[in-house]
Amino acid sequence: MRLSRWLADRWVMGAALLVLGYLSLPILVVAGLSFNRPASKLSYDFNEFTLDNWKQPCATADMCDAVGRSMLIGLIATLVATVLGTLMAFALVRHGFKGRAGINGLIFLPMATPELVMGTSLLALFVAAGVPQGFWTIVIAHVMFCVSFVVVTVKARLAGMDRRLEEAAMDLYASEWQTFRRITLPLVLPGILAAALLSFSLSFDDFIITNFNAGTTVTFPMYVWGAAQRGIPPQVNVIGTAMFAIALLLVGASSLQGRRARRAALAATVAARPTAKSGS
């Protein structure tokens, strides 16, 4: 009876751990293979432990060039998409205007459209406009599908915010700019950072849309696809493991900053109420 009760109380947690383990299994395999010295170029079995892959991540110069190019494209696309998407999210959540419902529906179109369709459509658009395909066409394409994810993420964060904190700040004679800088921005910043991280991840590993609009530009996913035909170098696993570790650290830092911001906003509001009462 005790065992059955213990299992009944913890089966949800056990199921969640199993799902997380299943999702983490490919990542653990990639991390393990980053320490592998393969027997041959076309072998993906663990052969011998080595640190040479981490000591020489740029043993293949073309791969590091592709990684740097993908990171630059991802940073530019993330910056532009995060700014545009955040402004759109604030407009859709905080303001009422004609066509708002329609715009909310259009936001989901890039997310619901198959990448094959979007890639070919953008290719036809660039060819018809006479735009040479290359670095900047990739950036434009990535901004297009990243904006939707930013809007949805920031909208969810804004919808979950307690507007009473902003109202309390305005009641205590804070200006609109002070309220935004001290209350709104710290509270919504974790959502913005999460949206930016999601945008960078989507841009960095995109292959289908990039392949249609890259021209002669080679990004990291395109390099991996080409290298698969002649043997993927083990340094690819090093790059994948490092990117995952950096993303994990950024998510943790964003979550910690969000908790601190909520506590600071609540503390500032509570501390300001006695001052307002004594002044009145």
Coordinates of C-alpha atoms in Angstrom, one line a residue, residues 69-273:
R69 CA 28.6 33.2 -41.0
S70 CA 25.7 31.5 -39.4
M71 CA 26.3 33.3 -36.1
L72 CA 26.5 36.6 -37.9
I73 CA 23.3 36.0 -39.8
G74 CA 21.6 34.8 -36.6
L75 CA 22.6 37.9 -34.6
I76 CA 21.4 40.3 -37.3
A77 CA 18.2 38.5 -37.9
T78 CA 17.6 38.1 -34.1
L79 CA 18.2 41.8 -33.5
V80 CA 15.9 43.0 -36.2
A81 CA 13.2 40.4 -35.5
T82 CA 13.3 41.1 -31.7
V83 CA 12.9 44.8 -32.1
L84 CA 10.1 44.5 -34.7
G85 CA 8.3 41.7 -32.9
T86 CA 8.4 43.4 -29.5
L87 CA 6.9 46.6 -30.8
M88 CA 4.2 44.6 -32.6
A89 CA 3.5 42.6 -29.4
F90 CA 3.1 45.8 -27.4
A91 CA 0.8 47.3 -30.0
L92 CA -1.4 44.1 -30.2
V93 CA -1.7 43.7 -26.4
R94 CA -1.8 47.3 -25.1
H95 CA -3.7 49.1 -27.9
G96 CA -7.0 48.6 -29.7
F97 CA -7.2 49.5 -33.5
K98 CA -9.0 48.4 -36.6
G99 CA -7.7 45.2 -38.1
R100 CA -6.2 44.0 -34.8
A101 CA -7.9 40.6 -35.0
G102 CA -6.8 40.1 -38.6
I103 CA -3.2 40.9 -37.7
N104 CA -3.3 38.5 -34.9
G105 CA -4.3 35.8 -37.4
L106 CA -1.6 36.8 -39.9
I107 CA 1.1 36.6 -37.3
F108 CA 0.6 32.8 -37.3
L109 CA 0.9 32.4 -41.0
P110 CA 4.8 32.2 -41.2
M111 CA 4.7 29.7 -38.3
A112 CA 2.1 27.5 -40.0
T113 CA 3.4 27.8 -43.5
P114 CA 5.7 24.8 -44.5
E115 CA 9.3 25.9 -44.9
L116 CA 9.4 24.4 -48.4
V117 CA 6.6 26.7 -49.5
M118 CA 8.1 29.8 -47.8
G119 CA 11.5 29.1 -49.2
T120 CA 10.3 28.7 -52.8
S121 CA 8.0 31.8 -52.4
L122 CA 10.9 33.9 -51.2
L123 CA 13.1 32.6 -54.0
A124 CA 10.5 33.6 -56.6
L125 CA 10.2 37.0 -55.0
F126 CA 13.9 37.7 -55.0
V127 CA 14.3 36.4 -58.6
A128 CA 11.4 38.6 -59.8
A129 CA 12.8 41.6 -58.0
G130 CA 16.2 41.0 -59.4
V131 CA 17.8 40.7 -56.0
P132 CA 21.1 38.7 -56.0
Q133 CA 20.9 35.7 -53.7
G134 CA 23.4 35.6 -50.9
F135 CA 24.1 36.8 -47.3
W136 CA 21.4 39.5 -47.2
T137 CA 18.6 37.5 -48.8
I138 CA 19.2 34.9 -46.0
V139 CA 18.9 37.6 -43.4
I140 CA 15.7 38.9 -44.9
A141 CA 14.2 35.4 -45.0
H142 CA 15.2 34.6 -41.4
V143 CA 13.8 37.9 -40.1
M144 CA 10.5 37.0 -41.8
F145 CA 9.9 33.8 -40.0
C146 CA 11.5 34.9 -36.7
V147 CA 9.3 37.9 -36.2
S148 CA 6.2 35.7 -35.7
F149 CA 7.9 33.7 -32.9
V150 CA 9.0 36.9 -31.2
V151 CA 5.5 38.4 -31.3
V152 CA 3.9 35.2 -29.9
T153 CA 6.5 34.9 -27.1
V154 CA 6.4 38.5 -26.0
K155 CA 2.6 38.6 -26.2
A156 CA 2.4 35.7 -23.8
R157 CA 4.7 37.5 -21.4
L158 CA 2.7 40.7 -21.6
A159 CA -0.6 38.9 -21.1
G160 CA 0.7 37.3 -18.0
M161 CA 1.9 40.6 -16.4
D162 CA 0.1 42.1 -13.5
R163 CA -1.0 45.5 -14.7
R164 CA -1.6 46.6 -11.1
L165 CA 2.1 47.1 -10.6
E166 CA 2.2 49.6 -13.4
E167 CA -1.0 51.3 -12.1
A168 CA 0.6 51.5 -8.6
A169 CA 3.7 53.2 -10.1
M170 CA 1.5 55.7 -11.9
D171 CA -0.5 56.4 -8.8
L172 CA 2.8 57.2 -7.0
Y173 CA 3.5 59.9 -9.6
A174 CA 5.9 58.0 -11.8
S175 CA 6.0 59.2 -15.3
E176 CA 5.2 56.9 -18.2
W177 CA 8.9 56.6 -19.1
Q178 CA 9.8 55.9 -15.4
T179 CA 7.1 53.2 -15.2
F180 CA 8.2 51.6 -18.4
R181 CA 11.9 51.7 -17.4
R182 CA 11.5 50.6 -13.8
I183 CA 8.5 48.3 -13.9
T184 CA 7.4 47.2 -17.4
L185 CA 10.7 46.6 -19.0
P186 CA 12.2 44.5 -16.2
L187 CA 9.1 42.4 -16.1
V188 CA 8.9 41.8 -19.8
L189 CA 12.6 41.4 -20.4
P190 CA 12.7 37.7 -19.7
G191 CA 10.1 37.2 -22.4
I192 CA 12.1 39.4 -24.8
L193 CA 15.3 37.4 -24.0
A194 CA 13.5 34.1 -24.5
A195 CA 12.1 35.3 -27.9
A196 CA 15.6 36.5 -28.9
L197 CA 17.1 33.2 -27.9
L198 CA 14.4 31.3 -29.8
S199 CA 15.0 33.5 -32.9
F200 CA 18.7 32.9 -32.9
S201 CA 18.2 29.1 -32.5
L202 CA 15.8 29.0 -35.4
S203 CA 18.0 31.2 -37.6
F204 CA 21.2 29.3 -36.7
D205 CA 19.9 25.8 -37.6
D206 CA 17.6 26.7 -40.5
F207 CA 18.4 24.7 -43.6
I208 CA 15.4 24.5 -46.0
I209 CA 14.6 28.2 -46.4
T210 CA 18.3 29.1 -46.3
N211 CA 19.1 26.5 -49.0
F212 CA 16.6 28.2 -51.4
N213 CA 17.9 31.7 -50.9
A214 CA 21.6 31.3 -50.1
G215 CA 23.1 31.5 -53.6
T216 CA 26.8 30.6 -53.1
T217 CA 26.7 31.5 -49.4
V218 CA 27.4 28.5 -47.1
T219 CA 26.0 28.4 -43.6
F220 CA 26.7 25.8 -40.9
P221 CA 23.6 23.6 -41.6
M222 CA 24.5 23.6 -45.3
Y223 CA 28.0 22.7 -44.5
V224 CA 26.9 19.8 -42.4
W225 CA 24.5 18.6 -45.1
G226 CA 27.3 18.7 -47.7
A227 CA 29.9 17.1 -45.4
A228 CA 27.5 14.2 -44.6
Q229 CA 28.2 12.8 -48.1
R230 CA 32.0 12.6 -47.4
G231 CA 32.1 12.2 -43.7
I232 CA 31.1 14.7 -40.9
P233 CA 34.1 15.9 -38.9
P234 CA 33.8 15.3 -35.2
Q235 CA 34.2 19.0 -34.6
V236 CA 30.6 19.4 -35.7
N237 CA 29.6 17.7 -32.4
V238 CA 31.8 20.1 -30.5
I239 CA 30.0 23.1 -32.1
G240 CA 26.6 21.6 -31.3
T241 CA 27.5 20.8 -27.7
A242 CA 28.9 24.3 -27.1
M243 CA 25.9 26.0 -28.6
F244 CA 23.6 23.9 -26.4
A245 CA 25.6 24.8 -23.3
I246 CA 25.5 28.5 -24.1
A247 CA 21.8 28.4 -24.7
L248 CA 21.3 26.6 -21.4
L249 CA 23.2 29.2 -19.6
L250 CA 21.3 32.0 -21.2
V251 CA 18.0 30.4 -20.4
G252 CA 19.0 30.0 -16.7
A253 CA 20.3 33.6 -16.6
S254 CA 17.0 34.9 -18.1
S255 CA 14.9 32.9 -15.6
L256 CA 17.0 34.2 -12.7
Q257 CA 16.7 37.8 -13.9
G258 CA 13.0 37.4 -14.3
R259 CA 12.6 36.3 -10.7
R260 CA 14.7 39.1 -9.4
A261 CA 12.8 41.7 -11.5
R262 CA 9.4 40.5 -10.1
R263 CA 10.7 40.6 -6.5
A264 CA 12.2 44.0 -7.1
A265 CA 9.0 45.4 -8.6
L266 CA 6.9 44.0 -5.7
A267 CA 9.4 45.4 -3.1
A268 CA 9.4 48.8 -4.8
T269 CA 5.6 49.0 -4.8
V270 CA 5.3 47.8 -1.2
A271 CA 8.0 50.3 0.0
A272 CA 6.4 53.2 -1.8
R273 CA 2.9 52.7 -0.3

